[in-house]
Each structure stands twice: as structure tokens, then as C-alpha cells.
mmCIF file of C-alpha atoms in Angstrom:
data_model
loop_
_atom_site.group_PDB
_atom_site.id
_atom_site.type_symbol
_atom_site.label_atom_id
_atom_site.label_comp_id
_atom_site.label_asym_id
_atom_site.label_seq_id
_atom_site.Cartn_x
_atom_site.Cartn_y
_atom_site.Cartn_z
ATOM 1 C CA MET A 1 112.043 85.379 32.166
ATOM 2 C CA ASN A 2 114.015 88.572 31.703
ATOM 3 C CA PHE A 3 114.883 89.933 28.276
ATOM 4 C CA HIS A 4 117.252 92.351 26.652
ATOM 5 C CA TYR A 5 115.681 93.536 23.406
ATOM 6 C CA TYR A 6 118.077 94.255 20.551
ATOM 7 C CA LEU A 7 116.224 96.579 18.190
ATOM 8 C CA LEU A 8 117.374 96.421 14.580
ATOM 9 C CA ILE A 9 115.682 99.391 12.925
ATOM 10 C CA ASN A 10 115.571 100.089 9.198
ATOM 11 C CA PRO A 11 114.396 103.733 9.044
ATOM 12 C CA ALA A 12 114.238 103.621 5.231
ATOM 13 C CA ALA A 13 111.723 100.740 5.175
ATOM 14 C CA GLY A 14 108.423 101.704 3.573
ATOM 15 C CA SER A 15 110.015 104.911 2.244
ATOM 16 C CA GLY A 16 110.405 106.245 5.766
ATOM 17 C CA ALA A 17 107.704 104.266 7.570
ATOM 18 C CA GLY A 18 110.444 102.454 9.498
ATOM 19 C CA LYS A 19 111.641 105.750 10.965
ATOM 20 C CA LYS A 20 108.113 106.791 11.980
ATOM 21 C CA VAL A 21 107.364 103.424 13.613
ATOM 22 C CA ALA A 22 110.667 103.498 15.498
ATOM 23 C CA GLU A 23 109.883 106.980 16.814
ATOM 24 C CA LYS A 24 106.675 105.541 18.301
ATOM 25 C CA MET A 25 108.240 102.347 19.624
ATOM 26 C CA ILE A 26 111.375 103.599 21.377
ATOM 27 C CA PRO A 27 109.482 105.747 23.930
ATOM 28 C CA LEU A 28 107.263 102.732 24.678
ATOM 29 C CA PHE A 29 110.292 100.551 25.419
ATOM 30 C CA ALA A 30 111.550 103.258 27.779
ATOM 31 C CA GLU A 31 108.126 103.824 29.343
ATOM 32 C CA LYS A 32 107.737 100.109 30.073
ATOM 33 C CA LYS A 33 111.239 100.066 31.600
ATOM 34 C CA LEU A 34 112.405 97.378 29.192
ATOM 35 C CA HIS A 35 116.098 96.715 28.718
ATOM 36 C CA TYR A 36 116.993 97.443 25.111
ATOM 37 C CA SER A 37 119.712 98.462 22.677
ATOM 38 C CA ILE A 38 119.261 100.131 19.300
ATOM 39 C CA GLN A 39 121.073 99.674 16.006
ATOM 40 C CA TYR A 40 119.997 101.546 12.884
ATOM 41 C CA SER A 41 120.461 100.266 9.360
ATOM 42 C CA GLU A 42 122.089 103.178 7.566
ATOM 43 C CA TYR A 43 122.552 101.901 3.999
ATOM 44 C CA PRO A 44 121.456 98.990 1.763
ATOM 45 C CA GLY A 45 122.883 95.761 3.157
ATOM 46 C CA HIS A 46 123.679 97.270 6.558
ATOM 47 C CA ASP A 47 120.863 95.329 8.247
ATOM 48 C CA ALA A 48 122.536 92.098 7.116
ATOM 49 C CA LYS A 49 125.858 93.267 8.536
ATOM 50 C CA ILE A 50 124.244 94.164 11.874
ATOM 51 C CA ALA A 51 122.518 90.774 11.957
ATOM 52 C CA GLU A 52 125.845 89.026 11.336
ATOM 53 C CA GLU A 53 127.547 90.921 14.165
ATOM 54 C CA LEU A 54 124.711 90.134 16.566
ATOM 55 C CA ALA A 55 124.706 86.481 15.505
ATOM 56 C CA LYS A 56 128.423 86.117 16.190
ATOM 57 C CA GLU A 57 128.656 88.179 19.374
ATOM 58 C CA THR A 58 125.297 88.474 21.137
ATOM 59 C CA LEU A 59 122.382 86.212 20.200
ATOM 60 C CA VAL A 60 121.899 82.709 21.594
ATOM 61 C CA GLU A 61 119.720 79.814 20.521
ATOM 62 C CA TRP A 62 116.414 79.245 22.257
ATOM 63 C CA THR A 63 115.999 76.354 24.690
ATOM 64 C CA ASP A 64 112.857 75.279 26.493
ATOM 65 C CA GLU A 65 114.878 74.663 29.640
ATOM 66 C CA PRO A 66 114.211 77.223 32.420
ATOM 67 C CA GLN A 67 116.494 80.240 32.290
ATOM 68 C CA GLU A 68 118.298 81.568 35.335
ATOM 69 C CA SER A 69 116.069 84.198 36.930
ATOM 70 C CA GLU A 70 118.730 86.911 36.806
ATOM 71 C CA SER A 71 119.930 86.235 33.258
ATOM 72 C CA GLU A 72 118.565 88.182 30.304
ATOM 73 C CA PHE A 73 117.694 86.438 27.077
ATOM 74 C CA PRO A 74 118.915 88.476 24.074
ATOM 75 C CA LEU A 75 115.932 88.816 21.727
ATOM 76 C CA LEU A 76 116.324 90.419 18.313
ATOM 77 C CA VAL A 77 113.409 92.719 17.399
ATOM 78 C CA ILE A 78 113.304 93.724 13.741
ATOM 79 C CA ILE A 79 111.544 97.001 12.938
ATOM 80 C CA GLY A 80 111.309 97.286 9.160
ATOM 81 C CA GLY A 81 109.658 95.802 6.114
ATOM 82 C CA ASP A 82 109.590 92.327 4.638
ATOM 83 C CA GLY A 83 112.840 93.161 2.843
ATOM 84 C CA THR A 84 114.553 93.855 6.178
ATOM 85 C CA LEU A 85 113.253 90.579 7.587
ATOM 86 C CA HIS A 86 114.415 88.819 4.422
ATOM 87 C CA GLN A 87 117.948 90.204 4.772
ATOM 88 C CA VAL A 88 118.267 89.257 8.453
ATOM 89 C CA LEU A 89 116.971 85.712 8.060
ATOM 90 C CA ASN A 90 119.115 85.146 4.965
ATOM 91 C CA THR A 91 122.134 86.222 6.999
ATOM 92 C CA PHE A 92 121.267 83.618 9.653
ATOM 93 C CA TYR A 93 120.698 81.036 6.899
ATOM 94 C CA GLN A 94 124.099 81.645 5.330
ATOM 95 C CA LEU A 95 125.752 81.462 8.769
ATOM 96 C CA ASP A 96 123.790 78.261 9.541
ATOM 97 C CA VAL A 97 122.546 79.596 12.890
ATOM 98 C CA ALA A 98 119.091 79.503 14.459
ATOM 99 C CA PHE A 99 117.820 82.322 16.674
ATOM 100 C CA PRO A 100 114.265 83.412 17.474
ATOM 101 C CA VAL A 101 113.323 86.823 16.119
ATOM 102 C CA ALA A 102 110.516 89.263 16.851
ATOM 103 C CA TYR A 103 109.079 91.487 14.152
ATOM 104 C CA ILE A 104 107.317 94.850 14.190
ATOM 105 C CA PRO A 105 106.162 95.461 10.590
ATOM 106 C CA ALA A 106 107.001 98.837 9.100
ATOM 107 C CA GLY A 107 107.107 98.253 5.351
ATOM 108 C CA SER A 108 104.965 98.960 2.319
ATOM 109 C CA GLY A 109 103.156 95.656 1.895
ATOM 110 C CA ASN A 110 103.756 93.823 5.197
ATOM 111 C CA ASP A 111 102.636 90.566 3.593
ATOM 112 C CA PHE A 112 104.520 88.398 6.076
ATOM 113 C CA ALA A 113 102.723 89.888 9.082
ATOM 114 C CA ARG A 114 99.440 89.481 7.215
ATOM 115 C CA GLY A 115 100.339 85.893 6.323
ATOM 116 C CA ILE A 116 101.087 84.744 9.882
ATOM 117 C CA GLY A 117 98.322 86.785 11.524
ATOM 118 C CA LEU A 118 100.658 89.228 13.260
ATOM 119 C CA PRO A 119 99.152 92.668 14.013
ATOM 120 C CA ARG A 120 100.275 95.211 11.431
ATOM 121 C CA ASN A 121 99.683 98.002 13.918
ATOM 122 C CA ALA A 122 103.057 98.655 15.565
ATOM 123 C CA GLU A 123 101.731 99.152 19.109
ATOM 124 C CA LYS A 124 99.675 95.939 18.922
ATOM 125 C CA ALA A 125 102.651 94.075 17.467
ATOM 126 C CA LEU A 126 104.721 95.163 20.483
ATOM 127 C CA GLU A 127 101.962 94.034 22.843
ATOM 128 C CA ASN A 128 102.002 90.676 21.085
ATOM 129 C CA ILE A 129 105.757 90.359 21.629
ATOM 130 C CA LEU A 130 105.576 91.272 25.305
ATOM 131 C CA LYS A 131 102.818 88.767 26.103
ATOM 132 C CA THR A 132 104.602 85.912 24.315
ATOM 133 C CA ASN A 133 106.221 83.320 26.566
ATOM 134 C CA LYS A 134 107.952 81.149 23.985
ATOM 135 C CA PRO A 135 108.602 81.329 20.247
ATOM 136 C CA GLN A 136 106.486 79.649 17.573
ATOM 137 C CA GLU A 137 107.766 77.642 14.636
ATOM 138 C CA ILE A 138 106.888 79.321 11.328
ATOM 139 C CA ASN A 139 107.487 77.623 7.976
ATOM 140 C CA LEU A 140 109.637 79.506 5.489
ATOM 141 C CA LEU A 141 110.848 78.542 2.022
ATOM 142 C CA THR A 142 114.429 77.753 1.089
ATOM 143 C CA TYR A 143 115.683 77.974 -2.458
ATOM 144 C CA GLU A 144 118.663 76.970 -4.546
ATOM 145 C CA GLU A 145 118.981 78.649 -7.931
ATOM 146 C CA LYS A 146 121.603 76.855 -10.012
ATOM 147 C CA VAL A 147 121.958 79.298 -12.928
ATOM 148 C CA SER A 148 123.047 82.163 -10.659
ATOM 149 C CA ASP A 149 124.495 79.766 -8.036
ATOM 150 C CA LYS A 150 122.453 81.415 -5.307
ATOM 151 C CA GLN A 151 120.827 79.964 -2.190
ATOM 152 C CA GLY A 152 118.693 81.518 0.488
ATOM 153 C CA VAL A 153 115.476 81.672 2.435
ATOM 154 C CA VAL A 154 112.171 83.312 1.492
ATOM 155 C CA VAL A 155 109.666 84.646 4.029
ATOM 156 C CA ASN A 156 106.887 85.362 1.510
ATOM 157 C CA ASN A 157 107.310 84.180 -2.058
ATOM 158 C CA PHE A 158 109.624 83.607 -4.995
ATOM 159 C CA GLY A 159 108.189 84.702 -8.311
ATOM 160 C CA ILE A 160 109.160 84.468 -11.975
ATOM 161 C CA GLY A 161 107.371 86.353 -14.734
ATOM 162 C CA LEU A 162 104.520 88.801 -14.170
ATOM 163 C CA ASP A 163 104.795 89.356 -10.410
ATOM 164 C CA ALA A 164 108.571 89.741 -10.653
ATOM 165 C CA THR A 165 108.185 92.204 -13.530
ATOM 166 C CA ILE A 166 105.638 94.131 -11.446
ATOM 167 C CA VAL A 167 108.038 94.173 -8.480
ATOM 168 C CA HIS A 168 110.857 95.346 -10.758
ATOM 169 C CA ALA A 169 108.669 98.132 -12.197
ATOM 170 C CA THR A 170 107.446 99.118 -8.714
ATOM 171 C CA ASN A 171 110.881 99.158 -7.102
ATOM 172 C CA HIS A 172 112.238 101.330 -9.895
ATOM 173 C CA SER A 173 109.332 103.795 -9.997
ATOM 174 C CA THR A 174 108.866 107.098 -8.212
ATOM 175 C CA SER A 175 105.195 106.416 -7.415
ATOM 176 C CA LYS A 176 106.037 103.908 -4.642
ATOM 177 C CA THR A 177 107.968 106.515 -2.663
ATOM 178 C CA LYS A 178 105.276 109.154 -3.130
ATOM 179 C CA LEU A 179 102.428 106.806 -2.175
ATOM 180 C CA ASN A 180 104.265 105.467 0.879
ATOM 181 C CA LYS A 181 104.305 108.990 2.317
ATOM 182 C CA TYR A 182 100.513 108.735 2.518
ATOM 183 C CA ASN A 183 100.463 105.070 3.651
ATOM 184 C CA LEU A 184 99.203 104.057 0.212
ATOM 185 C CA GLY A 185 102.180 101.931 -0.827
ATOM 186 C CA SER A 186 99.977 99.042 -1.947
ATOM 187 C CA PHE A 187 98.602 101.212 -4.756
ATOM 188 C CA ALA A 188 102.089 101.339 -6.273
ATOM 189 C CA TYR A 189 101.710 97.637 -7.035
ATOM 190 C CA LEU A 190 98.323 98.297 -8.624
ATOM 191 C CA PHE A 191 99.779 100.994 -10.883
ATOM 192 C CA SER A 192 102.602 98.652 -11.870
ATOM 193 C CA ILE A 193 100.126 95.861 -12.625
ATOM 194 C CA LEU A 194 98.219 98.156 -14.966
ATOM 195 C CA ARG A 195 101.478 99.130 -16.689
ATOM 196 C CA VAL A 196 103.004 95.674 -16.947
ATOM 197 C CA PHE A 197 100.420 92.991 -17.609
ATOM 198 C CA PHE A 198 99.534 94.331 -21.063
ATOM 199 C CA TRP A 199 103.029 93.652 -22.398
ATOM 200 C CA GLN A 200 104.216 90.711 -20.282
ATOM 201 C CA LYS A 201 104.574 87.786 -22.699
ATOM 202 C CA GLY A 202 104.017 84.127 -21.997
ATOM 203 C CA PHE A 203 107.109 81.967 -21.554
ATOM 204 C CA PRO A 204 107.722 78.193 -21.381
ATOM 205 C CA ILE A 205 108.393 76.560 -18.006
ATOM 206 C CA LEU A 206 108.692 73.033 -16.670
ATOM 207 C CA VAL A 207 107.713 72.359 -13.076
ATOM 208 C CA ASP A 208 108.542 69.229 -11.109
ATOM 209 C CA ILE A 209 106.010 68.881 -8.308
ATOM 210 C CA GLY A 210 107.066 66.121 -5.941
ATOM 211 C CA GLY A 211 108.342 64.042 -8.865
ATOM 212 C CA LYS A 212 105.507 64.809 -11.296
ATOM 213 C CA GLN A 213 106.538 66.960 -14.276
ATOM 214 C CA ILE A 214 104.149 69.466 -15.850
ATOM 215 C CA SER A 215 105.019 71.827 -18.698
ATOM 216 C CA PHE A 216 103.419 75.135 -19.613
ATOM 217 C CA ASP A 217 104.042 76.692 -23.042
ATOM 218 C CA LYS A 218 102.884 80.200 -22.158
ATOM 219 C CA ALA A 219 103.242 80.794 -18.438
ATOM 220 C CA PHE A 220 102.366 84.366 -17.495
ATOM 221 C CA LEU A 221 102.937 84.291 -13.754
ATOM 222 C CA CYS A 222 104.777 81.675 -11.708
ATOM 223 C CA THR A 223 104.884 82.186 -7.935
ATOM 224 C CA ALA A 224 105.902 79.872 -5.092
ATOM 225 C CA THR A 225 104.660 80.928 -1.666
ATOM 226 C CA ASN A 226 104.197 79.683 1.895
ATOM 227 C CA HIS A 227 101.164 81.829 2.759
ATOM 228 C CA PRO A 228 98.306 83.423 0.801
ATOM 229 C CA TYR A 229 99.599 86.941 0.136
ATOM 230 C CA PHE A 230 101.857 88.878 -2.190
ATOM 231 C CA GLY A 231 102.063 92.385 -3.612
ATOM 232 C CA GLY A 232 100.767 94.140 -0.510
ATOM 233 C CA GLY A 233 97.729 92.042 0.397
ATOM 234 C CA VAL A 234 96.737 90.243 -2.812
ATOM 235 C CA ALA A 235 95.592 86.715 -1.851
ATOM 236 C CA ILE A 236 97.286 84.896 -4.721
ATOM 237 C CA ALA A 237 97.018 81.487 -2.981
ATOM 238 C CA PRO A 238 94.080 81.791 -0.571
ATOM 239 C CA THR A 239 94.307 78.174 0.643
ATOM 240 C CA ALA A 240 98.032 78.338 1.505
ATOM 241 C CA GLU A 241 98.735 77.707 5.193
ATOM 242 C CA ILE A 242 101.990 78.838 6.767
ATOM 243 C CA ALA A 243 101.432 76.389 9.624
ATOM 244 C CA LYS A 244 102.034 73.502 7.202
ATOM 245 C CA PRO A 245 105.513 72.605 5.840
ATOM 246 C CA THR A 246 104.351 72.870 2.243
ATOM 247 C CA ILE A 247 104.974 74.988 -0.850
ATOM 248 C CA ASP A 248 102.092 76.469 -2.806
ATOM 249 C CA LEU A 249 102.778 77.083 -6.485
ATOM 250 C CA VAL A 250 100.586 79.295 -8.643
ATOM 251 C CA VAL A 251 100.941 79.303 -12.430
ATOM 252 C CA VAL A 252 98.765 81.542 -14.587
ATOM 253 C CA GLU A 253 98.829 81.094 -18.357
ATOM 254 C CA ARG A 254 99.000 83.942 -20.854
ATOM 255 C CA VAL A 255 95.555 84.249 -22.422
ATOM 256 C CA ASN A 256 93.670 87.016 -24.178
ATOM 257 C CA LEU A 257 92.885 90.285 -22.444
ATOM 258 C CA PHE A 258 89.255 89.387 -21.797
ATOM 259 C CA LYS A 259 90.239 86.194 -19.945
ATOM 260 C CA ILE A 260 92.989 87.999 -17.997
ATOM 261 C CA LEU A 261 90.454 90.560 -16.794
ATOM 262 C CA GLY A 262 88.223 87.658 -15.806
ATOM 263 C CA ILE A 263 91.033 86.122 -13.726
ATOM 264 C CA ILE A 264 91.690 89.491 -12.053
ATOM 265 C CA PHE A 265 87.977 89.793 -11.249
ATOM 266 C CA LEU A 266 88.016 86.314 -9.689
ATOM 267 C CA LEU A 267 91.267 87.162 -7.866
ATOM 268 C CA LEU A 268 89.651 90.148 -6.185
ATOM 269 C CA GLN A 269 86.914 87.798 -4.940
ATOM 270 C CA LYS A 270 89.441 85.095 -3.939
ATOM 271 C CA LYS A 271 87.764 82.770 -6.449
ATOM 272 C CA GLN A 272 90.592 82.582 -8.988
ATOM 273 C CA MET A 273 90.838 78.801 -8.704
ATOM 274 C CA LYS A 274 87.613 78.581 -10.717
ATOM 275 C CA SER A 275 89.558 79.662 -13.808
ATOM 276 C CA LYS A 276 90.970 76.843 -15.951
ATOM 277 C CA ASN A 277 93.950 79.079 -16.741
ATOM 278 C CA PHE A 278 94.821 79.483 -13.054
ATOM 279 C CA HIS A 279 96.781 76.494 -11.746
ATOM 280 C CA HIS A 280 97.462 75.850 -8.073
ATOM 281 C CA PHE A 281 99.632 73.080 -6.625
ATOM 282 C CA THR A 282 100.679 72.171 -3.086
ATOM 283 C CA THR A 283 103.820 70.134 -2.534
ATOM 284 C CA SER A 284 106.791 69.600 -0.231
ATOM 285 C CA ARG A 285 109.370 69.622 -3.055
ATOM 286 C CA LEU A 286 109.398 71.873 -6.087
ATOM 287 C CA ARG A 287 111.649 72.525 -9.067
ATOM 288 C CA ILE A 288 111.029 75.193 -11.711
ATOM 289 C CA LEU A 289 112.903 75.349 -15.032
ATOM 290 C CA SER A 290 112.666 78.410 -17.270
ATOM 291 C CA THR A 291 114.983 78.660 -20.285
ATOM 292 C CA VAL A 292 113.675 82.030 -21.508
ATOM 293 C CA PRO A 293 115.138 84.846 -19.355
ATOM 294 C CA GLN A 294 112.618 86.468 -17.017
ATOM 295 C CA TYR A 295 112.684 88.825 -14.061
ATOM 296 C CA GLY A 296 112.708 87.148 -10.670
ATOM 297 C CA GLN A 297 111.722 88.390 -7.226
ATOM 298 C CA GLU A 298 112.301 87.188 -3.676
ATOM 299 C CA ASP A 299 110.159 88.862 -1.028
ATOM 300 C CA GLY A 300 109.853 91.980 -3.155
ATOM 301 C CA GLU A 301 113.565 92.173 -3.977
ATOM 302 C CA ASP A 302 113.878 91.996 -7.757
ATOM 303 C CA SER A 303 116.632 90.426 -9.841
ATOM 304 C CA GLN A 304 117.592 91.003 -13.446
ATOM 305 C CA LYS A 305 116.325 88.827 -16.278
ATOM 306 C CA GLN A 306 117.855 85.342 -16.425
ATOM 307 C CA PRO A 307 116.962 81.692 -17.063
ATOM 308 C CA PHE A 308 116.044 79.736 -13.925
ATOM 309 C CA ASP A 309 116.769 76.306 -12.515
ATOM 310 C CA LEU A 310 115.107 76.735 -9.155
ATOM 311 C CA GLN A 311 114.588 74.208 -6.383
ATOM 312 C CA LEU A 312 112.487 75.009 -3.318
ATOM 313 C CA ALA A 313 111.889 73.296 0.011
ATOM 314 C CA THR A 314 110.735 74.358 3.494
ATOM 315 C CA LYS A 315 112.447 75.087 6.793
ATOM 316 C CA LYS A 316 111.295 76.166 10.240
ATOM 317 C CA GLN A 317 112.134 79.499 11.850
ATOM 318 C CA LEU A 318 111.372 80.517 15.431
ATOM 319 C CA PHE A 319 109.336 83.727 15.713
ATOM 320 C CA TRP A 320 108.641 85.478 18.989
ATOM 321 C CA CYS A 321 104.916 85.945 18.516
ATOM 322 C CA ASN A 322 101.596 84.761 19.833
ATOM 323 C CA VAL A 323 99.368 84.065 16.860
ATOM 324 C CA SER A 324 96.981 81.313 15.829
ATOM 325 C CA HIS A 325 97.047 80.137 12.226
#
């Protein structure tokens, strides 16, 4: 099959990592005599606009039927971070269209690539794309938040409380930009954790897990995910499997400092489920109610404090990759 690769490049991803990765990739596309076009995201939200234009004018849905030998399949290749991927797939979700996408990670955390087993090295990620013959179905999360009347799709996780506060602090700090210049972006999350978890208070939530209601008086962290990782490689839900159409919910209760340090110690060893204050659930349907305003985050994009009435489910997305889960 012949392809025309439409490169959507976010040069600002990873505080400039997107630009550096693109500078490596474009000569490789030319060297391999691949047919390609390039569009750069030039401002916040521009990647979504580019994705909308491509969806309406260029991209076509995948079919397993043999393609004409002379025709070129238009394949979108996203070069950016998880936020870029989030924006593109949310654009497709709002337009109610389904196209396969390829992804070359160039962000700070690259949790999605880590979660599906995609090489985080750009050259190896390109090799993976070129040796792929057909797309794979990857499970993503969909959400409907009734308080803000917002719907969308999540490629990594949706968090309320501590992780969202950490994301908010990280995204609005200068350390993330400085550390990204030295490929140390993950440490920005660590610095934010150290700053935030001392003053993050517990808050009441009610979760409905497949029809079973459970309340927590002092939730500290509440994160729904479809694979193990968040925050740049932290395995918050080590048993989560993106190959399964399920939602993994993690709730950590606010306890004293000594117990929190104990949970962090277990987290670093991927043994956090041994703590009685660490709660993990797996379900196909999930609702989270939080009446006390908290920060929220979707794939590292933070939102202002608000109450939440959040419902989550799963959906399939075609990715042009060759990975085993």
C-alpha cells in the first residue's frame, strides 16, 4: 500500500522538544523518499484547527479492503506531546469522525507512548510506523462533565484533586520549561509534588462503579486512567491494561504525613496497592461526584477549580502502530 503522510507538528511541545524531533524526522522522510506534507501548529489550539481541516478535506476512514495499488492512503502523523494528541483526537471526537493516526512522541512526559508500548525514541517510533501494515485498536476514555457541560476523549487520565493540583502547579511554573531544555521534564512533576502534597486537603467524593456506590470523606487523589502511567512515568495503576475496554480508578485518602510518605515509598516500588488507604477499582462504567471545588486535569491539561459530576466510559481509536500489549 502507498501512503501520503500528513505531518502535524507542534514545535512548542515539550518546551521545544517538538521542534527538535521534527528537525530529525523531516530529513528521514525525505531520505526514505516518502510522500509527505507538513503543517506546523503555531499557537495554542492551532493543532485542533489543523486536525479539523484535515478531517473535512483530506483524511479518510480505514477499511480492511485492498486499496488500489496506485492510490495513496492519507495517514496523519502527529509529532508532539500527549497534549497535542489530546487536542487532535478531541477534534475528531467532536466531529464524530474516525481516522487512524500515527504518533511520534515529542512531549515532556510521553505517558501515552509508554502506556501502549510505543518507542519513545523518535527514530524508532518512525520505524514502527513504517513497518506497520494495518492500524491497531487502542482503548481511550470518554467523559461527560455535567457541571461545566463538557464532553471529550482522554488518552491518558482524568484526575481530580492532588494530581490535578500538581499538573496545575507544573503547567504554571517556570521549572518545567527550564528542565525540558535538558530533557528532564519529568522532574518538574516531582518538584510540584513536593510543593503541593503538603497543603492539598482531603475532600468528599462519591463514586459509582458499575452501579455500586462508594463514598470517601477525605479523598486526596482521584484519577481515572486507561493505562498504568501519569505524571511522566509514575505507575499510578500498575495493573491497568490499555488492551482492555475498562476504566481503572485510583482513590487515595488524605492521611497523616507519615502514611503519605509510606504510600509514596510503595508507589516507587509499584506496591501501592498494599496500602489500605490506596483504593483501586476496575470497571466499564464510572461516575464521580465532587461537591467541593477542586482542580481537574485531562491528559496534563489543567482546569480551574470546580465541583464535578463526571461520567466516564471507553471507546476505541485506531492507531498506526505495531505494538504488543
